[in-house]
XYZ file of C-alpha atoms in Angstrom:
677
model
C -0.283 -0.044 0.105
C 1.239 3.416 -0.707
C 0.639 6.060 1.982
C 1.918 8.970 0.519
C 0.315 11.586 -2.308
C 1.915 10.092 -5.313
C 3.346 13.663 -5.351
C 6.074 13.966 -2.321
C 3.683 15.569 0.091
C 3.588 12.364 2.753
C 1.131 10.736 4.248
C 0.049 8.476 7.005
C -1.653 4.932 7.362
C -4.965 6.306 7.620
C -4.721 7.861 3.860
C -3.886 5.453 1.777
C -3.044 7.013 -1.734
C -3.243 3.975 -3.892
C -4.543 0.967 -3.222
C -2.769 -2.474 -4.808
C -3.790 -5.695 -4.799
C -2.176 -8.790 -5.720
C -3.266 -11.237 -8.634
C -2.271 -14.574 -8.643
C -1.546 -17.054 -11.329
C -0.721 -20.637 -12.334
C 3.145 -21.768 -11.672
C 3.437 -18.216 -9.575
C 6.038 -18.381 -6.572
C 4.467 -16.922 -3.765
C 6.180 -14.924 -0.923
C 5.449 -13.372 2.224
C 5.182 -9.836 0.334
C 2.372 -11.575 -2.166
C 0.033 -12.852 0.996
C 0.865 -9.666 3.447
C -0.368 -7.318 0.376
C -3.609 -9.161 0.247
C -4.198 -8.784 3.956
C -3.183 -4.855 3.853
C -5.348 -4.102 0.682
C -8.535 -5.687 2.224
C -7.538 -3.933 5.963
C -7.131 -0.736 4.148
C -10.523 -0.579 2.075
C -12.235 -1.511 5.394
C -10.957 1.286 7.071
C -11.718 3.480 4.058
C -15.064 2.821 4.268
C -15.784 3.090 7.761
C -13.966 6.727 8.209
C -15.919 7.994 5.151
C -19.241 6.214 5.221
C -19.458 6.271 8.811
C -16.958 8.217 10.651
C -15.522 8.109 14.071
C -17.683 7.315 17.492
C -19.950 4.613 19.298
C -21.822 2.990 16.861
C -23.378 0.549 20.234
C -22.877 -0.195 23.685
C -20.062 0.930 25.895
C -21.822 2.176 28.327
C -20.172 3.385 30.947
C -21.614 3.034 34.837
C -20.138 3.231 38.379
C -18.818 0.153 40.215
C -21.257 -1.411 42.519
C -18.217 -1.335 44.636
C -17.620 2.031 44.234
C -14.223 3.944 44.456
C -12.317 4.794 41.524
C -13.668 2.382 39.465
C -15.953 2.290 36.609
C -17.577 -0.364 34.505
C -17.265 -0.220 30.720
C -19.767 -2.412 28.967
C -19.640 -4.468 25.849
C -19.890 -2.203 22.620
C -18.513 -1.328 19.372
C -16.688 1.657 18.599
C -15.016 3.412 15.547
C -12.128 5.601 15.725
C -11.031 8.670 13.135
C -8.578 6.203 11.040
C -11.380 3.785 10.684
C -10.291 0.718 13.128
C -12.987 -1.255 14.810
C -12.567 -1.167 18.588
C -14.712 -4.050 19.971
C -15.190 -4.582 23.712
C -16.591 -8.628 24.109
C -17.376 -8.249 27.939
C -17.667 -5.655 30.569
C -14.394 -4.051 31.676
C -13.271 -3.032 34.877
C -11.327 0.284 34.538
C -9.790 2.047 37.180
C -9.714 5.195 36.675
C -7.300 6.756 39.631
C -4.887 4.344 38.464
C -4.703 5.566 34.967
C -5.001 9.262 35.934
C -1.883 7.930 38.558
C 0.057 6.568 34.941
C -0.826 9.993 33.037
C 0.621 12.158 36.471
C 3.793 9.988 35.432
C 3.913 10.608 32.118
C 2.868 14.110 32.761
C 6.446 14.536 34.714
C 3.912 15.460 37.679
C 1.866 17.976 36.235
C -1.379 18.060 37.627
C -3.970 17.235 34.858
C -7.003 18.877 36.274
C -5.321 22.316 37.112
C -4.599 23.165 33.738
C -7.862 22.143 32.172
C -9.324 25.079 34.628
C -11.273 22.901 36.799
C -11.972 24.454 40.066
C -9.535 22.639 42.245
C -10.665 24.572 45.562
C -13.613 22.047 45.212
C -12.009 19.204 45.149
C -13.603 18.028 41.666
C -11.286 16.973 38.864
C -13.318 16.296 35.495
C -11.303 13.621 32.789
C -12.282 12.253 29.893
C -12.080 8.101 29.409
C -11.335 7.364 25.916
C -10.853 4.050 24.104
C -7.506 3.484 22.273
C -7.328 1.017 19.133
C -4.080 -0.831 19.452
C -2.762 -3.970 17.415
C -0.383 -6.627 19.927
C 1.723 -8.629 17.557
C 1.364 -12.437 19.409
C 1.768 -16.018 18.601
C 5.617 -16.127 17.834
C 7.069 -19.310 15.850
C 10.614 -19.660 14.883
C 10.767 -19.520 10.955
C 12.666 -22.263 8.837
C 16.032 -21.774 7.225
C 16.143 -19.503 4.638
C 18.700 -18.098 2.062
C 18.729 -14.997 3.288
C 22.079 -13.000 4.413
C 20.846 -11.877 7.667
C 17.637 -13.496 8.699
C 15.526 -12.748 11.662
C 17.129 -14.202 14.905
C 14.761 -16.126 17.233
C 11.014 -16.290 16.977
C 8.797 -13.871 14.962
C 5.206 -13.015 15.757
C 2.635 -15.015 13.067
C -0.562 -13.126 14.329
C -1.607 -9.558 14.846
C -4.134 -8.904 17.497
C -6.708 -6.258 17.317
C -7.333 -5.078 20.611
C -7.724 -1.485 22.777
C -7.044 -0.263 26.016
C -8.323 2.477 27.975
C -6.936 6.276 28.745
C -7.990 9.031 30.628
C -7.192 12.638 29.182
C -8.084 16.312 29.956
C -11.897 17.136 29.383
C -11.151 18.291 25.908
C -12.279 16.216 23.159
C -12.245 16.925 19.464
C -15.196 16.950 17.932
C -15.252 15.608 14.663
C -18.866 16.673 13.512
C -18.790 18.925 10.207
C -21.520 21.886 10.468
C -22.099 23.038 7.135
C -21.452 26.682 7.982
C -18.070 26.289 8.861
C -17.256 25.750 5.230
C -19.529 28.633 4.012
C -17.468 31.055 6.623
C -14.507 29.535 5.406
C -15.331 31.239 1.726
C -16.881 34.390 2.551
C -14.450 34.934 5.829
C -15.214 36.972 8.904
C -18.956 37.326 8.750
C -19.209 41.583 9.568
C -16.581 41.964 6.935
C -19.156 39.921 4.425
C -22.566 41.862 5.947
C -20.530 45.216 5.399
C -20.230 44.713 1.736
C -23.715 43.158 1.130
C -25.272 45.955 3.365
C -23.643 48.218 1.319
C -24.460 46.470 -2.182
C -28.291 46.219 -1.082
C -27.953 50.285 -0.298
C -26.687 50.391 -4.154
C -29.147 48.003 -5.499
C -31.759 50.408 -4.011
C -30.383 53.292 -6.565
C -29.523 51.340 -9.581
C -31.902 51.311 -11.375
C -33.150 54.693 -10.606
C -29.589 56.081 -11.817
C -30.384 54.828 -14.858
C -33.850 56.042 -15.469
C -32.439 59.412 -14.206
C -29.675 59.559 -16.467
C -31.543 58.204 -19.271
C -33.254 61.330 -21.332
C -33.001 63.870 -18.653
C -35.914 65.727 -20.765
C -38.549 63.150 -20.020
C -41.037 63.572 -17.113
C -42.405 61.342 -14.536
C -45.779 60.290 -14.662
C -47.780 61.890 -11.335
C -50.513 59.189 -10.895
C -53.356 59.095 -7.975
C -50.540 57.595 -4.993
C -48.300 60.246 -5.531
C -51.358 62.674 -5.249
C -52.063 60.541 -1.992
C -48.841 60.927 -0.746
C -48.487 64.430 -1.464
C -51.800 65.368 0.538
C -50.756 63.182 3.449
C -47.183 64.600 3.838
C -48.502 68.065 3.672
C -51.023 67.742 5.966
C -48.692 66.202 8.472
C -45.891 68.578 7.791
C -48.613 71.662 8.193
C -48.916 70.416 11.615
C -45.717 69.151 12.865
C -42.893 70.436 11.326
C -43.427 73.815 13.453
C -42.214 74.481 16.855
C -39.249 75.374 18.636
C -36.382 73.249 19.608
C -34.524 69.883 18.371
C -37.357 67.311 17.450
C -36.594 64.166 19.191
C -35.240 61.215 17.130
C -38.656 59.569 16.873
C -39.888 62.942 15.412
C -36.504 63.213 13.215
C -37.203 59.676 11.341
C -41.060 60.509 10.904
C -40.592 63.796 9.728
C -37.740 62.828 7.160
C -39.711 60.216 5.654
C -42.827 63.228 4.967
C -40.073 65.622 3.595
C -39.057 62.491 1.385
C -42.559 61.868 0.036
C -43.542 65.510 -0.262
C -40.390 66.340 -2.163
C -40.757 63.473 -4.126
C -44.098 64.386 -5.481
C -43.225 68.251 -5.996
C -39.966 67.131 -7.941
C -42.630 64.835 -10.167
C -44.662 67.961 -10.313
C -41.887 69.840 -11.513
C -40.655 67.557 -14.463
C -43.764 68.529 -16.295
C -43.554 71.748 -18.678
C -46.359 74.465 -17.673
C -49.727 73.268 -19.717
C -48.579 69.618 -17.863
C -48.578 71.552 -14.895
C -51.947 72.921 -15.369
C -53.477 69.644 -16.401
C -52.158 67.957 -13.244
C -53.952 70.787 -11.289
C -56.808 70.042 -12.934
C -56.919 65.929 -12.464
C -55.329 66.564 -8.693
C -56.982 69.835 -7.136
C -54.429 69.685 -4.241
C -51.480 70.884 -6.029
C -53.147 73.979 -6.077
C -51.362 74.270 -2.994
C -47.486 73.519 -4.135
C -46.126 76.760 -3.316
C -47.456 76.205 0.472
C -45.914 72.677 0.348
C -42.390 74.581 -1.226
C -42.670 76.526 2.337
C -43.651 73.657 4.347
C -40.807 72.028 3.181
C -38.328 74.650 3.529
C -39.807 75.267 7.195
C -39.073 71.169 7.926
C -35.393 71.446 6.408
C -34.471 74.495 8.792
C -35.516 72.281 11.596
C -34.025 68.784 10.496
C -30.787 70.672 9.991
C -30.786 71.545 13.608
C -31.528 68.035 14.971
C -29.267 64.949 16.299
C -29.180 62.782 13.233
C -26.774 60.502 14.777
C -29.507 59.616 17.272
C -32.169 59.442 14.721
C -30.396 57.303 12.519
C -27.713 55.076 14.242
C -26.754 53.279 11.270
C -24.208 55.490 9.108
C -25.486 54.325 5.574
C -29.295 55.409 6.215
C -28.034 58.638 7.697
C -25.856 60.025 4.741
C -29.683 59.120 2.864
C -31.236 61.138 5.582
C -28.965 64.125 5.278
C -29.317 64.122 1.759
C -32.777 64.112 1.811
C -32.382 67.335 3.822
C -29.704 69.108 1.369
C -31.643 68.039 -1.729
C -34.836 69.058 -0.786
C -33.868 72.347 0.412
C -31.673 72.802 -2.696
C -34.149 71.528 -5.740
C -37.784 71.449 -4.712
C -37.687 74.660 -2.208
C -37.158 77.324 -4.484
C -40.278 78.793 -6.642
C -39.299 77.228 -9.692
C -37.356 74.496 -8.233
C -33.803 73.913 -9.913
C -34.118 73.639 -13.580
C -30.183 73.611 -13.986
C -29.868 70.256 -11.801
C -32.359 68.062 -13.580
C -30.278 64.913 -12.455
C -31.233 65.630 -9.056
C -34.787 66.664 -9.555
C -35.627 63.237 -11.095
C -33.797 61.608 -8.563
C -35.860 62.985 -5.982
C -39.187 62.300 -7.944
C -38.093 58.495 -7.299
C -38.036 59.094 -3.863
C -33.809 58.879 -3.633
C -31.982 61.845 -2.964
C -28.640 62.191 -4.574
C -26.535 64.339 -3.010
C -22.498 65.252 -3.330
C -21.930 63.167 -0.046
C -23.818 60.212 -1.320
C -22.080 60.288 -4.675
C -18.800 60.150 -2.907
C -19.917 57.336 -0.285
C -21.115 55.240 -3.524
C -17.778 55.517 -4.891
C -16.111 54.133 -1.528
C -18.626 51.539 -1.547
C -18.215 50.150 -4.936
C -14.215 49.992 -4.231
C -14.847 48.014 -0.936
C -17.114 45.663 -2.634
C -14.526 45.285 -5.316
C -11.831 44.585 -3.104
C -13.591 42.476 -0.759
C -14.715 40.180 -3.815
C -10.701 39.712 -5.438
C -9.708 39.204 -2.160
C -12.266 36.424 -1.265
C -11.526 34.634 -4.642
C -7.586 34.993 -3.527
C -8.278 32.949 -0.492
C -11.521 30.806 -1.137
C -10.738 27.517 -2.162
C -14.118 26.126 -3.700
C -14.117 29.069 -6.641
C -16.724 26.992 -9.612
C -17.537 30.350 -11.367
C -14.192 30.415 -13.786
C -15.095 33.663 -15.006
C -16.084 35.472 -12.072
C -12.717 36.815 -11.443
C -11.869 38.556 -14.933
C -15.587 40.096 -15.139
C -14.884 41.650 -11.167
C -11.570 42.950 -12.376
C -13.143 44.425 -15.538
C -15.598 45.916 -13.672
C -15.422 49.716 -14.179
C -15.231 51.277 -10.942
C -15.001 55.172 -10.837
C -11.963 56.299 -8.536
C -12.289 57.620 -4.727
C -13.492 61.254 -4.377
C -12.048 63.910 -1.069
C -15.140 63.853 1.514
C -16.834 67.052 0.100
C -17.940 69.827 2.640
C -20.721 69.882 4.874
C -24.236 70.581 2.757
C -22.526 70.586 -0.298
C -24.893 70.924 -3.426
C -22.196 70.256 -5.986
C -24.100 68.659 -9.104
C -23.679 65.341 -10.975
C -23.174 64.639 -14.076
C -24.528 62.190 -16.641
C -21.489 60.965 -17.496
C -20.671 60.361 -13.423
C -24.200 58.904 -12.763
C -24.090 56.147 -15.306
C -20.848 55.019 -14.722
C -21.891 54.335 -10.933
C -25.014 52.700 -12.369
C -23.307 50.672 -14.359
C -20.192 49.796 -11.725
C -23.491 48.862 -9.054
C -24.634 46.607 -11.130
C -22.120 44.867 -12.370
C -20.602 43.719 -8.962
C -24.234 43.392 -7.901
C -24.510 40.657 -9.696
C -20.691 39.134 -9.349
C -21.733 39.232 -5.522
C -24.406 37.378 -6.010
C -22.634 34.879 -8.099
C -19.861 34.613 -5.354
C -22.660 33.927 -2.717
C -24.291 30.984 -4.802
C -20.811 29.615 -5.464
C -20.239 29.466 -1.995
C -23.495 28.405 -0.527
C -23.692 25.478 -3.405
C -19.976 24.297 -2.295
C -21.375 23.524 1.508
C -23.424 20.734 -0.268
C -20.121 18.531 -0.724
C -18.603 17.644 3.041
C -14.983 17.358 3.382
C -13.223 14.452 3.846
C -12.932 14.156 7.628
C -8.893 13.955 8.831
C -7.690 13.599 12.161
C -4.570 12.917 14.593
C -6.058 11.904 17.403
C -7.808 8.515 16.950
C -9.107 7.732 20.706
C -12.536 7.709 21.104
C -14.417 9.534 24.012
C -16.837 7.130 26.064
C -17.456 9.200 28.946
C -16.454 12.113 30.938
C -16.124 11.196 34.730
C -15.861 13.288 37.632
C -13.124 12.303 40.604
C -13.254 13.672 44.365
C -10.332 12.661 45.757
C -9.803 9.148 44.965
C -13.493 8.118 43.929
C -15.425 8.724 40.706
C -18.472 10.585 41.951
C -20.008 11.222 38.620
C -20.363 9.205 34.828
C -21.682 11.309 31.828
C -22.035 9.646 28.514
C -24.233 12.058 26.855
C -21.918 14.175 24.849
C -19.962 11.554 23.045
C -20.174 11.105 19.292
C -21.972 8.508 17.724
C -22.054 6.899 14.667
C -24.683 8.261 12.340
C -26.070 7.112 8.504
C -23.657 9.068 6.386
C -21.128 9.930 8.867
C -20.319 12.292 11.616
C -20.230 14.545 8.916
C -23.432 14.419 8.085
C -24.787 14.387 11.830
C -25.250 17.972 11.832
C -26.638 17.996 8.202
C -29.989 15.988 9.036
C -32.498 18.730 10.175
C -31.226 20.898 7.320
C -30.592 18.247 4.334
C -34.196 18.011 2.541
C -34.814 21.342 2.734
C -30.913 22.465 1.553
C -31.303 20.049 -1.248
C -34.842 21.691 -2.243
C -33.288 25.201 -2.202
C -30.141 24.132 -4.164
C -32.104 22.407 -6.762
C -33.471 26.243 -7.449
C -30.624 28.103 -6.791
C -27.491 25.841 -7.879
C -26.642 24.567 -11.332
C -28.334 27.425 -12.915
C -27.384 30.101 -15.558
C -25.477 32.644 -14.175
C -27.531 35.699 -13.022
C -27.515 38.774 -15.638
C -28.524 42.151 -14.830
C -31.299 43.070 -17.379
C -31.243 46.911 -18.596
C -34.371 48.697 -16.857
C -36.482 48.977 -20.041
C -37.999 52.732 -20.487
C -40.640 53.659 -22.921
C -40.106 55.798 -25.879
C -42.572 58.545 -25.425
C -45.103 59.953 -22.750
C -44.545 59.903 -19.449
C -41.974 57.719 -17.661
C -43.708 55.314 -14.916
C -41.072 54.872 -11.935
C -42.222 53.699 -8.351
C -41.833 55.408 -5.484
C -38.605 54.332 -3.022
C -40.546 53.188 -0.108
C -38.745 51.800 3.188
C -35.731 53.584 1.553
C -35.230 54.548 5.320
C -36.114 51.663 6.927
C -35.186 47.895 7.408
C -33.833 46.055 3.729
C -34.980 42.663 4.186
C -32.855 39.822 2.767
C -35.540 37.698 0.595
C -35.331 34.687 -1.959
C -33.856 31.207 -2.102
C -29.919 32.597 -1.733
C -30.523 34.359 1.171
C -32.931 31.779 2.881
C -29.829 29.447 2.250
C -27.488 31.572 3.595
C -29.741 31.906 6.869
C -30.222 28.103 6.901
C -26.445 27.006 6.818
C -25.567 30.372 9.646
C -28.410 29.802 11.885
C -27.751 26.980 14.618
C -30.694 24.434 14.751
C -31.320 23.709 18.198
C -29.110 21.211 19.579
C -26.679 22.206 16.612
C -22.890 22.817 17.078
C -22.267 26.811 15.616
C -20.265 26.893 12.859
C -16.606 27.940 13.409
C -15.439 31.582 12.299
C -12.284 31.923 10.321
C -9.753 33.692 12.398
C -7.985 35.735 9.999
C -5.267 38.757 10.692
C -7.482 41.695 9.423
C -5.771 44.684 7.771
C -6.846 48.231 8.123
C -5.691 50.667 5.902
C -3.557 53.494 7.743
C -4.511 57.074 7.790
C -1.602 58.186 6.193
C -2.296 56.078 2.785
C -6.214 57.354 2.889
C -5.115 61.029 3.971
C -2.574 60.153 0.306
C -5.211 58.927 -1.542
C -7.565 62.004 -1.042
C -4.395 64.097 -2.356
C -3.903 61.877 -5.223
C -7.683 62.125 -6.190
C -7.092 66.393 -5.631
C -4.080 65.856 -8.091
C -6.240 63.895 -10.590
C -8.584 66.523 -11.007
C -5.618 69.246 -11.092
C -3.790 67.402 -13.571
C -7.358 66.951 -15.696
C -7.703 71.124 -15.561
C -3.987 71.354 -16.734
C -4.438 69.099 -19.497
C -7.803 70.652 -20.579
C -5.522 74.391 -20.600
C -2.653 72.541 -22.271
C -5.327 71.841 -24.994
C -6.655 74.979 -25.601
C -3.248 76.242 -25.574
C -2.418 73.816 -28.597
C -5.381 74.934 -30.112
C -4.321 78.853 -29.779
C -0.867 77.984 -31.248
C -2.004 76.061 -33.833
C -4.218 79.556 -35.395
C -1.541 81.494 -34.810
C 0.975 79.435 -36.416
C -1.725 79.220 -39.466
C -1.474 83.179 -39.295
C 2.432 83.405 -39.529
C 2.335 80.669 -42.472
C -0.262 83.288 -44.105
C 2.250 86.520 -43.384
C 5.020 84.282 -44.396
C 3.721 83.635 -48.485
C 2.701 87.463 -48.441
C 6.088 88.634 -47.633
C 7.520 86.529 -50.305
C 4.870 87.544 -52.873
C 6.243 91.197 -51.878
C 9.556 89.987 -52.611
C 8.791 88.744 -55.958
C 8.095 92.473 -57.038
C 11.324 94.728 -58.243
C 12.022 97.854 -55.813
C 13.911 100.918 -56.565
C 17.564 100.714 -56.130
C 19.065 101.730 -53.053
C 21.502 104.409 -54.744
C 18.432 106.424 -56.419
C 16.345 106.671 -52.871
C 18.091 110.450 -51.820
C 17.406 111.585 -55.051
C 13.618 111.169 -55.395
C 11.220 114.050 -55.022
C 9.360 114.604 -51.435
C 6.344 113.486 -52.863
C 7.578 110.421 -54.132
C 8.171 109.381 -50.603
C 4.491 110.372 -49.603
C 3.336 108.651 -52.294
C 5.107 105.649 -51.238
C 3.762 105.892 -47.969
C -0.138 106.102 -49.141
C 0.357 102.807 -51.290
C 2.043 101.316 -47.939
C -1.321 102.663 -46.093
C -3.136 101.341 -48.977
C -1.446 98.275 -48.585
C -1.968 98.174 -45.020
C -5.461 97.791 -45.001
C -5.122 94.283 -46.605
C -1.986 92.824 -44.778
C -0.539 94.018 -41.726
C 2.611 96.316 -41.960
C 6.470 94.277 -42.709
C 8.434 93.844 -39.512
C 11.674 96.189 -39.643
C 14.521 94.060 -40.312
C 16.624 93.910 -37.134
C 20.097 95.482 -37.632
C 23.038 93.959 -36.531
C 26.203 95.456 -34.870
C 29.413 95.476 -36.939
C 32.456 93.871 -35.195
C 34.020 97.163 -34.562
C 30.884 98.417 -33.184
C 30.378 95.243 -31.064
C 33.554 95.982 -29.333
C 32.945 100.108 -28.562
C 32.757 100.924 -25.184
C 29.910 103.320 -24.071
C 31.116 107.058 -24.179
C 33.982 106.362 -26.690
C 34.258 107.962 -30.255
C 35.233 105.610 -33.362
């Protein structure tokens, strides 16, 4: 039997890598190697089936009870157990086990160290707790003298001819190894630290609330949003509440802040939808919905409510920073885009976002960029650390996602407007990463349905917990020991959930990859967009995948909790964060300088064209004959005037020729100032 992995990675007898059985034929010379190989093959196969199909634990019997005579002795009744290596441990008759002697033996082996003190037991009460284990062991028996052979170094004396499978009892500290495998453990190994995973998933849900709205707002900014009866009802309800409660002095309480913010958001959405219509459309809306005659009063009520909310304690009202940023954007954007008499016609994107109940402020856009970078970094990190990746194109799709760069934090209450390109880039990146996140979580959840092969280094099987007082056993407990169940201990925790998980897996796993569907918009007429109800409330997790994740991570009654993966958390130092913000500012300055350089290049090109034109005109003029230089003094005065007149006429068509620069002669160049030649 080969017990390594075939690649030099080692192995032990509990993990046979290659099974080889002998093949017999007529006339074959059989040796002890052939017969031993046959025994090893059958034994290794039996152990493989035991540990893979059943797992370690007690199959039946092996009850531990107090000895009738008392003292430090217990009785172990007949039974059958399997250790984690697949060895059968069979106790054929009742055994009286001297626990005190086993404890004494352990003390000797531990060089006098008291096991009970190391296990954290209360020594003052005199009670010590140990675990009573049974251990598989083999003993060579029935020695015989071998016949004389031709080997150069034959074995001296007798050689054992049998191997007796037996057992022995041991006591250890009460810290037995639990071989059960919770499926949530494998899920945590894929998604890592649960709070960090929830951080990425929560930000993804906030972006999901905005994705379709960003697409609708950036596509056709001149389109109107349909105003229907539901908007009219929301308008009337919110205006009535703000009339009765928006006034007053002093900061409102946190519950009042939350309720007032929701009514401000609802009324601002209705007024913003009204503002997307032209004058004729607004007149028609007033005829259809008479309550809209009070739009001016509604703007005033919104202004009063926003002023009062500015002085409120937003952190107390919205402990969650993600919702707090949205609440502040409701106040800032409403005051800037809706409260003015005619709204804000210069910010159509922001007005169209408010019309859907989703404010899009400067601070929120900065956070969206940071959220996209966080989700992408988390996904790439988990793909590097996860060994259960089955979506082969997921890494490429995440790496090629066009995530906008980070921006520095804006000043408080900034109303800087967004651009169509920026909004579309955020929407596309949000939909791409949302799809990638769902694909990754689906892979991680579906991989848990493949239980890992158990491996262990401790082959002792726990039989009971025993408590000693002095030299006497005072209590025996066998209720928490491992039991062999159908499918092995790895399936033991799955039985209450297995059928529901398989039902969900049929609808979630092995399906085509999720694809984001582009929001369909009508080609003409008002755009029908729903109002975002519950934006500032709880964001529920629904669907088959969320139910599957919850079922895996929520322990059932009596179930062992999933083991969290202990990872080193890397935090970005403040120096790096400041450097990233400074880099973002430098990017903006470089973009401005690039635009300025392009403008200078355009001016230089125009100037170069003018110079070329002048050079051509000069070349044409130099081709005409000029008067001789010697005849210049003999010309009459009128000739000079005439020449000046002609030059003036020519100058109307072209600029005058610049004078030729005179150079000094070597003699005059060396002459100093004040000297006569």
